[in-house]
PDB file of N, CA and C in Angstrom:
ATOM      1  N   MET Y1021      15.733 -10.819   8.517  1.00 82.00           N
ATOM      2  CA  MET Y1021      15.617 -10.029   7.418  1.00 82.00           C
ATOM      3  C   MET Y1021      14.542  -9.169   7.164  1.00 82.00           C
ATOM      4  N   SER Y1022      14.583  -7.906   6.748  1.00 95.00           N
ATOM      5  CA  SER Y1022      13.462  -6.969   6.575  1.00 95.00           C
ATOM      6  C   SER Y1022      13.322  -6.631   5.259  1.00 95.00           C
ATOM      7  N   VAL Y1023      11.889  -6.554   4.991  1.00 97.00           N
ATOM      8  CA  VAL Y1023      11.431  -6.375   3.599  1.00 97.00           C
ATOM      9  C   VAL Y1023      10.334  -5.217   3.656  1.00 97.00           C
ATOM     10  N   ALA Y1024      10.459  -4.381   2.699  1.00 98.00           N
ATOM     11  CA  ALA Y1024       9.422  -3.291   2.570  1.00 98.00           C
ATOM     12  C   ALA Y1024       8.687  -3.480   1.227  1.00 98.00           C
ATOM     13  N   LEU Y1025       7.423  -3.384   1.381  1.00 97.00           N
ATOM     14  CA  LEU Y1025       6.484  -3.442   0.381  1.00 97.00           C
ATOM     15  C   LEU Y1025       5.939  -2.039   0.157  1.00 97.00           C
ATOM     16  N   MET Y1026       6.116  -1.547  -1.063  1.00 98.00           N
ATOM     17  CA  MET Y1026       5.526  -0.193  -1.540  1.00 98.00           C
ATOM     18  C   MET Y1026       4.438  -0.427  -2.523  1.00 98.00           C
ATOM     19  N   TRP Y1027       3.432   0.309  -2.331  1.00 98.00           N
ATOM     20  CA  TRP Y1027       1.996   0.328  -2.992  1.00 98.00           C
ATOM     21  C   TRP Y1027       1.772   1.784  -3.526  1.00 98.00           C
ATOM     22  N   GLU Y1028       1.780   2.136  -4.617  1.00 98.00           N
ATOM     23  CA  GLU Y1028       1.484   3.529  -5.006  1.00 98.00           C
ATOM     24  C   GLU Y1028       0.462   3.530  -6.059  1.00 98.00           C
ATOM     25  N   ALA Y1029      -0.600   4.604  -5.844  1.00 98.00           N
ATOM     26  CA  ALA Y1029      -1.728   4.609  -6.682  1.00 98.00           C
ATOM     27  C   ALA Y1029      -1.933   6.131  -7.079  1.00 98.00           C
ATOM     28  N   ARG Y1030      -2.583   6.411  -8.088  1.00 99.00           N
ATOM     29  CA  ARG Y1030      -3.001   7.748  -8.654  1.00 99.00           C
ATOM     30  C   ARG Y1030      -4.489   7.793  -8.675  1.00 99.00           C
ATOM     31  N   ALA Y1031      -5.105   8.709  -7.927  1.00 98.00           N
ATOM     32  CA  ALA Y1031      -6.591   8.731  -7.893  1.00 98.00           C
ATOM     33  C   ALA Y1031      -7.228   9.462  -9.146  1.00 98.00           C
ATOM     34  N   VAL Y1032      -8.304   9.273  -9.497  1.00 98.00           N
ATOM     35  CA  VAL Y1032      -9.070  10.120 -10.551  1.00 98.00           C
ATOM     36  C   VAL Y1032      -8.782  11.643  -9.858  1.00 98.00           C
ATOM     37  N   ASP Y1033      -8.805  12.543 -10.755  1.00 97.00           N
ATOM     38  CA  ASP Y1033      -8.529  13.884 -10.270  1.00 97.00           C
ATOM     39  C   ASP Y1033      -9.599  14.343  -9.279  1.00 97.00           C
ATOM     40  N   GLY Y1034      -9.284  14.821  -8.101  1.00 96.00           N
ATOM     41  CA  GLY Y1034      -9.988  15.454  -7.016  1.00 96.00           C
ATOM     42  C   GLY Y1034     -10.414  14.337  -6.098  1.00 96.00           C
ATOM     43  N   ARG Y1035     -10.011  12.911  -6.293  1.00 98.00           N
ATOM     44  CA  ARG Y1035     -10.464  11.843  -5.338  1.00 98.00           C
ATOM     45  C   ARG Y1035      -9.212  11.439  -4.502  1.00 98.00           C
ATOM     46  N   GLY Y1036      -8.064  12.055  -4.349  1.00 98.00           N
ATOM     47  CA  GLY Y1036      -7.016  11.608  -3.631  1.00 98.00           C
ATOM     48  C   GLY Y1036      -7.189  11.387  -2.061  1.00 98.00           C
ATOM     49  N   ALA Y1037      -8.100  12.315  -1.448  1.00 98.00           N
ATOM     50  CA  ALA Y1037      -8.538  12.046  -0.082  1.00 98.00           C
ATOM     51  C   ALA Y1037      -9.312  10.683  -0.007  1.00 98.00           C
ATOM     52  N   GLU Y1038     -10.339  10.381  -0.921  1.00 98.00           N
ATOM     53  CA  GLU Y1038     -10.984   9.194  -1.032  1.00 98.00           C
ATOM     54  C   GLU Y1038     -10.262   8.068  -1.126  1.00 98.00           C
ATOM     55  N   LEU Y1039      -9.194   8.066  -1.880  1.00 98.00           N
ATOM     56  CA  LEU Y1039      -8.233   6.867  -2.131  1.00 98.00           C
ATOM     57  C   LEU Y1039      -7.399   6.700  -1.072  1.00 98.00           C
ATOM     58  N   LEU Y1040      -6.862   7.707  -0.219  1.00 97.00           N
ATOM     59  CA  LEU Y1040      -6.314   7.616   0.945  1.00 97.00           C
ATOM     60  C   LEU Y1040      -7.160   7.063   2.048  1.00 97.00           C
ATOM     61  N   ASP Y1041      -8.419   7.488   2.135  1.00 97.00           N
ATOM     62  CA  ASP Y1041      -9.317   6.764   3.087  1.00 97.00           C
ATOM     63  C   ASP Y1041      -9.507   5.302   2.778  1.00 97.00           C
ATOM     64  N   TRP Y1042      -9.516   4.993   1.517  1.00 97.00           N
ATOM     65  CA  TRP Y1042      -9.814   3.574   1.067  1.00 97.00           C
ATOM     66  C   TRP Y1042      -8.539   2.706   1.591  1.00 97.00           C
ATOM     67  N   ALA Y1043      -7.381   3.330   1.112  1.00 96.00           N
ATOM     68  CA  ALA Y1043      -6.106   2.520   1.583  1.00 96.00           C
ATOM     69  C   ALA Y1043      -6.087   2.400   3.020  1.00 96.00           C
ATOM     70  N   ARG Y1044      -6.398   3.286   3.688  1.00 95.00           N
ATOM     71  CA  ARG Y1044      -6.227   3.133   5.283  1.00 95.00           C
ATOM     72  C   ARG Y1044      -7.399   2.105   5.740  1.00 95.00           C
ATOM     73  N   ALA Y1045      -8.669   2.094   5.139  1.00 93.00           N
ATOM     74  CA  ALA Y1045      -9.498   1.047   5.636  1.00 93.00           C
ATOM     75  C   ALA Y1045      -9.043  -0.203   5.399  1.00 93.00           C
ATOM     76  N   GLN Y1046      -8.540  -0.520   4.149  1.00 90.00           N
ATOM     77  CA  GLN Y1046      -7.817  -1.769   3.651  1.00 90.00           C
ATOM     78  C   GLN Y1046      -6.770  -2.219   4.731  1.00 90.00           C
ATOM     79  N   ALA Y1047      -5.903  -1.388   5.124  1.00 67.00           N
ATOM     80  CA  ALA Y1047      -4.741  -1.677   6.059  1.00 67.00           C
ATOM     81  C   ALA Y1047      -5.280  -2.063   7.399  1.00 67.00           C
ATOM     82  N   LEU Y1048      -6.532  -1.282   7.879  1.00 55.00           N
ATOM     83  CA  LEU Y1048      -7.164  -1.759   9.136  1.00 55.00           C
ATOM     84  C   LEU Y1048      -7.597  -3.126   9.080  1.00 55.00           C
ATOM     85  N   GLU Y1049      -8.186  -3.481   7.992  1.00 55.00           N
ATOM     86  CA  GLU Y1049      -8.671  -4.956   7.810  1.00 55.00           C
ATOM     87  C   GLU Y1049      -7.470  -5.862   7.810  1.00 55.00           C
ATOM     88  N   GLY Y1050      -6.334  -5.444   7.250  1.00 57.00           N
ATOM     89  CA  GLY Y1050      -5.214  -6.387   7.179  1.00 57.00           C
ATOM     90  C   GLY Y1050      -4.618  -6.561   8.563  1.00 57.00           C
ATOM     91  N   LYS Y1051      -4.835  -5.885   9.455  1.00 57.00           N
ATOM     92  CA  LYS Y1051      -4.200  -5.854  10.859  1.00 57.00           C
ATOM     93  C   LYS Y1051      -4.640  -7.252  11.456  1.00 57.00           C
ATOM     94  N   HIS Y1052      -5.619  -7.783  11.129  1.00 56.00           N
ATOM     95  CA  HIS Y1052      -6.026  -8.909  11.768  1.00 56.00           C
ATOM     96  C   HIS Y1052      -5.577 -10.195  11.058  1.00 56.00           C
ATOM     97  N   SER Y1053      -4.908  -9.940   9.975  1.00 59.00           N
ATOM     98  CA  SER Y1053      -4.390 -11.255   9.328  1.00 59.00           C
ATOM     99  C   SER Y1053      -2.914 -11.538   9.819  1.00 59.00           C
ATOM    100  N   SER Y1054      -2.496 -12.740   9.517  1.00 68.00           N
ATOM    101  CA  SER Y1054      -1.137 -13.126   9.835  1.00 68.00           C
ATOM    102  C   SER Y1054      -0.416 -13.575   8.798  1.00 68.00           C
ATOM    103  N   PRO Y1055       1.014 -13.124   8.498  1.00 78.00           N
ATOM    104  CA  PRO Y1055       1.592 -12.330   9.720  1.00 78.00           C
ATOM    105  C   PRO Y1055       1.138 -10.817   9.502  1.00 78.00           C
ATOM    106  N   GLU Y1056       1.595  -9.872  10.474  1.00 86.00           N
ATOM    107  CA  GLU Y1056       1.258  -8.645  10.574  1.00 86.00           C
ATOM    108  C   GLU Y1056       2.598  -7.867  10.186  1.00 86.00           C
ATOM    109  N   PRO Y1057       2.302  -6.693   9.567  1.00 92.00           N
ATOM    110  CA  PRO Y1057       3.538  -5.934   9.315  1.00 92.00           C
ATOM    111  C   PRO Y1057       4.119  -5.328  10.620  1.00 92.00           C
ATOM    112  N   VAL Y1058       5.594  -5.107  10.477  1.00 95.00           N
ATOM    113  CA  VAL Y1058       6.155  -4.510  11.707  1.00 95.00           C
ATOM    114  C   VAL Y1058       5.773  -3.021  11.720  1.00 95.00           C
ATOM    115  N   ARG Y1059       5.620  -2.276  10.677  1.00 95.00           N
ATOM    116  CA  ARG Y1059       5.378  -1.025  10.492  1.00 95.00           C
ATOM    117  C   ARG Y1059       4.572  -0.672   9.213  1.00 95.00           C
ATOM    118  N   GLN Y1060       3.730   0.305   9.237  1.00 95.00           N
ATOM    119  CA  GLN Y1060       2.942   0.588   8.063  1.00 95.00           C
ATOM    120  C   GLN Y1060       2.902   2.210   7.925  1.00 95.00           C
ATOM    121  N   GLU Y1061       3.218   2.977   6.907  1.00 96.00           N
ATOM    122  CA  GLU Y1061       3.019   4.218   6.861  1.00 96.00           C
ATOM    123  C   GLU Y1061       2.164   4.606   5.533  1.00 96.00           C
ATOM    124  N   PHE Y1062       1.621   5.890   5.534  1.00 97.00           N
ATOM    125  CA  PHE Y1062       0.795   6.259   4.582  1.00 97.00           C
ATOM    126  C   PHE Y1062       1.411   7.589   4.098  1.00 97.00           C
ATOM    127  N   PHE Y1063       1.431   7.869   2.771  1.00 98.00           N
ATOM    128  CA  PHE Y1063       1.932   9.174   2.129  1.00 98.00           C
ATOM    129  C   PHE Y1063       0.899   9.825   1.148  1.00 98.00           C
ATOM    130  N   ARG Y1064       1.033  11.071   0.946  1.00 97.00           N
ATOM    131  CA  ARG Y1064       0.411  11.539  -0.211  1.00 97.00           C
ATOM    132  C   ARG Y1064       1.147  12.563  -0.951  1.00 97.00           C
ATOM    133  N   ALA Y1065       0.883  12.651  -2.237  1.00 98.00           N
ATOM    134  CA  ALA Y1065       1.775  13.615  -3.080  1.00 98.00           C
ATOM    135  C   ALA Y1065       0.829  14.412  -4.029  1.00 98.00           C
ATOM    136  N   PRO Y1066       1.357  15.387  -4.702  1.00 97.00           N
ATOM    137  CA  PRO Y1066       0.599  16.140  -5.760  1.00 97.00           C
ATOM    138  C   PRO Y1066       0.076  15.152  -6.803  1.00 97.00           C
ATOM    139  N   GLN Y1067      -1.006  15.500  -7.540  1.00 96.00           N
ATOM    140  CA  GLN Y1067      -1.595  14.532  -8.536  1.00 96.00           C
ATOM    141  C   GLN Y1067      -2.433  13.473  -7.863  1.00 96.00           C
ATOM    142  N   ASP Y1068      -3.037  13.619  -6.743  1.00 98.00           N
ATOM    143  CA  ASP Y1068      -3.637  12.737  -6.017  1.00 98.00           C
ATOM    144  C   ASP Y1068      -3.022  11.387  -5.869  1.00 98.00           C
ATOM    145  N   ARG Y1069      -1.958  11.361  -5.673  1.00 98.00           N
ATOM    146  CA  ARG Y1069      -1.200  10.149  -5.372  1.00 98.00           C
ATOM    147  C   ARG Y1069      -1.132   9.690  -3.915  1.00 98.00           C
ATOM    148  N   VAL Y1070      -1.227   8.442  -3.855  1.00 98.00           N
ATOM    149  CA  VAL Y1070      -1.158   7.852  -2.424  1.00 98.00           C
ATOM    150  C   VAL Y1070       0.000   6.765  -2.364  1.00 98.00           C
ATOM    151  N   LEU Y1071       0.737   6.676  -1.464  1.00 98.00           N
ATOM    152  CA  LEU Y1071       1.885   5.755  -1.259  1.00 98.00           C
ATOM    153  C   LEU Y1071       1.573   4.988   0.142  1.00 98.00           C
ATOM    154  N   VAL Y1072       1.720   3.751   0.130  1.00 97.00           N
ATOM    155  CA  VAL Y1072       1.599   2.977   1.446  1.00 97.00           C
ATOM    156  C   VAL Y1072       2.976   2.203   1.420  1.00 97.00           C
ATOM    157  N   ILE Y1073       3.747   2.240   2.517  1.00 97.00           N
ATOM    158  CA  ILE Y1073       4.869   1.272   2.815  1.00 97.00           C
ATOM    159  C   ILE Y1073       4.622   0.344   3.976  1.00 97.00           C
ATOM    160  N   THR Y1074       4.865  -0.821   3.935  1.00 96.00           N
ATOM    161  CA  THR Y1074       4.773  -1.713   4.954  1.00 96.00           C
ATOM    162  C   THR Y1074       6.127  -2.378   5.046  1.00 96.00           C
ATOM    163  N   TRP Y1075       6.443  -2.514   6.406  1.00 96.00           N
ATOM    164  CA  TRP Y1075       7.804  -3.269   6.622  1.00 96.00           C
ATOM    165  C   TRP Y1075       7.304  -4.615   7.166  1.00 96.00           C
ATOM    166  N   TRP Y1076       8.184  -5.653   6.808  1.00 96.00           N
ATOM    167  CA  TRP Y1076       7.859  -7.082   7.348  1.00 96.00           C
ATOM    168  C   TRP Y1076       9.131  -7.598   7.781  1.00 96.00           C
ATOM    169  N   ASP Y1077       9.099  -8.452   8.849  1.00 96.00           N
ATOM    170  CA  ASP Y1077      10.193  -9.302   9.182  1.00 96.00           C
ATOM    171  C   ASP Y1077       9.997 -10.617   8.565  1.00 96.00           C
ATOM    172  N   ALA Y1078      10.597 -10.672   7.289  1.00 94.00           N
ATOM    173  CA  ALA Y1078      10.498 -11.685   6.426  1.00 94.00           C
ATOM    174  C   ALA Y1078      11.630 -11.640   5.355  1.00 94.00           C
ATOM    175  N   GLY Y1079      11.543 -12.838   4.750  1.00 94.00           N
ATOM    176  CA  GLY Y1079      12.523 -12.905   3.468  1.00 94.00           C
ATOM    177  C   GLY Y1079      12.027 -12.261   2.402  1.00 94.00           C
ATOM    178  N   TYR Y1080      12.914 -11.906   1.426  1.00 96.00           N
ATOM    179  CA  TYR Y1080      12.600 -11.129   0.171  1.00 96.00           C
ATOM    180  C   TYR Y1080      11.530 -11.837  -0.450  1.00 96.00           C
ATOM    181  N   ASP Y1081      11.447 -13.196  -0.700  1.00 95.00           N
ATOM    182  CA  ASP Y1081      10.492 -14.015  -1.434  1.00 95.00           C
ATOM    183  C   ASP Y1081       9.380 -14.638  -0.631  1.00 95.00           C
ATOM    184  N   ALA Y1082       9.302 -13.955   0.590  1.00 94.00           N
ATOM    185  CA  ALA Y1082       8.215 -14.438   1.371  1.00 94.00           C
ATOM    186  C   ALA Y1082       6.886 -14.092   0.609  1.00 94.00           C
ATOM    187  N   GLU Y1083       5.798 -14.898   0.994  1.00 91.00           N
ATOM    188  CA  GLU Y1083       4.479 -14.557   0.527  1.00 91.00           C
ATOM    189  C   GLU Y1083       3.777 -13.801   1.590  1.00 91.00           C
ATOM    190  N   LEU Y1084       3.620 -12.408   1.315  1.00 93.00           N
ATOM    191  CA  LEU Y1084       3.032 -11.516   2.215  1.00 93.00           C
ATOM    192  C   LEU Y1084       1.696 -10.823   1.771  1.00 93.00           C
ATOM    193  N   PRO Y1085       0.914 -10.479   2.598  1.00 92.00           N
ATOM    194  CA  PRO Y1085      -0.366  -9.830   1.967  1.00 92.00           C
ATOM    195  C   PRO Y1085      -0.184  -8.606   1.581  1.00 92.00           C
ATOM    196  N   GLU Y1086      -0.781  -8.092   0.467  1.00 91.00           N
ATOM    197  CA  GLU Y1086      -0.463  -6.774  -0.217  1.00 91.00           C
ATOM    198  C   GLU Y1086      -1.942  -6.159  -0.227  1.00 91.00           C
ATOM    199  N   LEU Y1087      -1.808  -4.742  -0.370  1.00 93.00           N
ATOM    200  CA  LEU Y1087      -3.127  -4.057  -0.503  1.00 93.00           C
ATOM    201  C   LEU Y1087      -3.695  -4.543  -2.016  1.00 93.00           C
ATOM    202  N   PRO Y1088      -4.995  -4.525  -2.068  1.00 93.00           N
ATOM    203  CA  PRO Y1088      -5.646  -4.995  -3.526  1.00 93.00           C
ATOM    204  C   PRO Y1088      -5.621  -3.712  -4.312  1.00 93.00           C
ATOM    205  N   GLU Y1089      -6.018  -4.027  -5.602  1.00 95.00           N
ATOM    206  CA  GLU Y1089      -6.188  -2.907  -6.569  1.00 95.00           C
ATOM    207  C   GLU Y1089      -7.499  -2.167  -6.175  1.00 95.00           C
ATOM    208  N   PRO Y1090      -7.574  -0.755  -5.930  1.00 97.00           N
ATOM    209  CA  PRO Y1090      -9.010  -0.188  -5.830  1.00 97.00           C
ATOM    210  C   PRO Y1090      -9.864  -0.370  -7.062  1.00 97.00           C
ATOM    211  N   GLY Y1091     -11.031  -0.003  -6.893  1.00 96.00           N
ATOM    212  CA  GLY Y1091     -11.877  -0.008  -8.136  1.00 96.00           C
ATOM    213  C   GLY Y1091     -11.680   0.794  -9.219  1.00 96.00           C
ATOM    214  N   ALA Y1092     -11.960   0.502 -10.364  1.00 96.00           N
ATOM    215  CA  ALA Y1092     -11.400   1.340 -11.516  1.00 96.00           C
ATOM    216  C   ALA Y1092     -11.971   2.719 -11.540  1.00 96.00           C
ATOM    217  N   GLU Y1093     -13.028   3.073 -10.796  1.00 97.00           N
ATOM    218  CA  GLU Y1093     -13.772   4.339 -10.611  1.00 97.00           C
ATOM    219  C   GLU Y1093     -13.076   5.215  -9.820  1.00 97.00           C
ATOM    220  N   LEU Y1094     -12.062   4.688  -9.113  1.00 98.00           N
ATOM    221  CA  LEU Y1094     -11.292   5.442  -8.089  1.00 98.00           C
ATOM    222  C   LEU Y1094      -9.869   5.855  -8.519  1.00 98.00           C
ATOM    223  N   ILE Y1095      -9.244   5.190  -9.346  1.00 98.00           N
ATOM    224  CA  ILE Y1095      -8.002   5.308  -9.760  1.00 98.00           C
ATOM    225  C   ILE Y1095      -7.797   5.541 -11.258  1.00 98.00           C
ATOM    226  N   ALA Y1096      -6.659   6.553 -11.547  1.00 98.00           N
ATOM    227  CA  ALA Y1096      -6.452   6.886 -12.800  1.00 98.00           C
ATOM    228  C   ALA Y1096      -5.678   6.052 -13.734  1.00 98.00           C
ATOM    229  N   ARG Y1097      -4.881   5.080 -12.931  1.00 97.00           N
ATOM    230  CA  ARG Y1097      -4.168   4.193 -13.527  1.00 97.00           C
ATOM    231  C   ARG Y1097      -3.887   2.859 -12.771  1.00 97.00           C
ATOM    232  N   ALA Y1098      -3.233   1.836 -13.322  1.00 97.00           N
ATOM    233  CA  ALA Y1098      -2.945   0.678 -12.539  1.00 97.00           C
ATOM    234  C   ALA Y1098      -2.095   0.988 -11.322  1.00 97.00           C
ATOM    235  N   VAL Y1099      -2.236   0.255 -10.390  1.00 98.00           N
ATOM    236  CA  VAL Y1099      -1.484   0.495  -9.003  1.00 98.00           C
ATOM    237  C   VAL Y1099       0.022  -0.005  -9.428  1.00 98.00           C
ATOM    238  N   HIS Y1100       1.126   0.681  -8.892  1.00 98.00           N
ATOM    239  CA  HIS Y1100       2.419   0.350  -8.991  1.00 98.00           C
ATOM    240  C   HIS Y1100       2.879  -0.458  -7.601  1.00 98.00           C
ATOM    241  N   ARG Y1101       3.500  -1.418  -7.797  1.00 97.00           N
ATOM    242  CA  ARG Y1101       4.021  -2.166  -6.467  1.00 97.00           C
ATOM    243  C   ARG Y1101       5.630  -2.240  -6.714  1.00 97.00           C
ATOM    244  N   TRP Y1102       6.306  -2.323  -5.414  1.00 98.00           N
ATOM    245  CA  TRP Y1102       7.644  -2.550  -5.386  1.00 98.00           C
ATOM    246  C   TRP Y1102       8.114  -3.442  -4.205  1.00 98.00           C
ATOM    247  N   ARG Y1103       8.933  -4.193  -4.351  1.00 98.00           N
ATOM    248  CA  ARG Y1103       9.556  -4.796  -2.978  1.00 98.00           C
ATOM    249  C   ARG Y1103      10.972  -4.582  -2.869  1.00 98.00           C
ATOM    250  N   PHE Y1104      11.387  -4.194  -1.640  1.00 98.00           N
ATOM    251  CA  PHE Y1104      12.873  -4.009  -1.363  1.00 98.00           C
ATOM    252  C   PHE Y1104      13.097  -4.647  -0.146  1.00 98.00           C
ATOM    253  N   GLU Y1105      14.512  -5.043  -0.020  1.00 96.00           N
ATOM    254  CA  GLU Y1105      14.992  -5.720   1.022  1.00 96.00           C
ATOM    255  C   GLU Y1105      16.027  -4.838   1.706  1.00 96.00           C
ATOM    256  N   ALA Y1106      16.082  -4.682   3.117  1.00 93.00           N
ATOM    257  CA  ALA Y1106      16.980  -3.979   3.885  1.00 93.00           C
ATOM    258  C   ALA Y1106      18.314  -4.474   3.802  1.00 93.00           C
ATOM    259  N   LEU Y1107      19.326  -3.784   3.666  1.00 92.00           N
ATOM    260  CA  LEU Y1107      20.763  -4.148   3.570  1.00 92.00           C
ATOM    261  C   LEU Y1107      21.526  -3.890   4.866  1.00 92.00           C
TER     262      LEU Y1107
END
């Protein structure tokens, strides 16, 4: 079974690039953990938003590592998280 974890955050105005760099650095640290994602992609959107999607070879309810919440000085609101399973 395949599961996708989606992590989306909105940076404080003008700090979108910094939030993207932060998310990428977190992902690099996670590459040494077990299990490892099958695939990971980074996206950005207007309003300084960053989206990270990781794909896992795991069941929907599996305990999987997720990106943490960035520091409050970097984000404009709480992180949104979603979990989807492939059909």
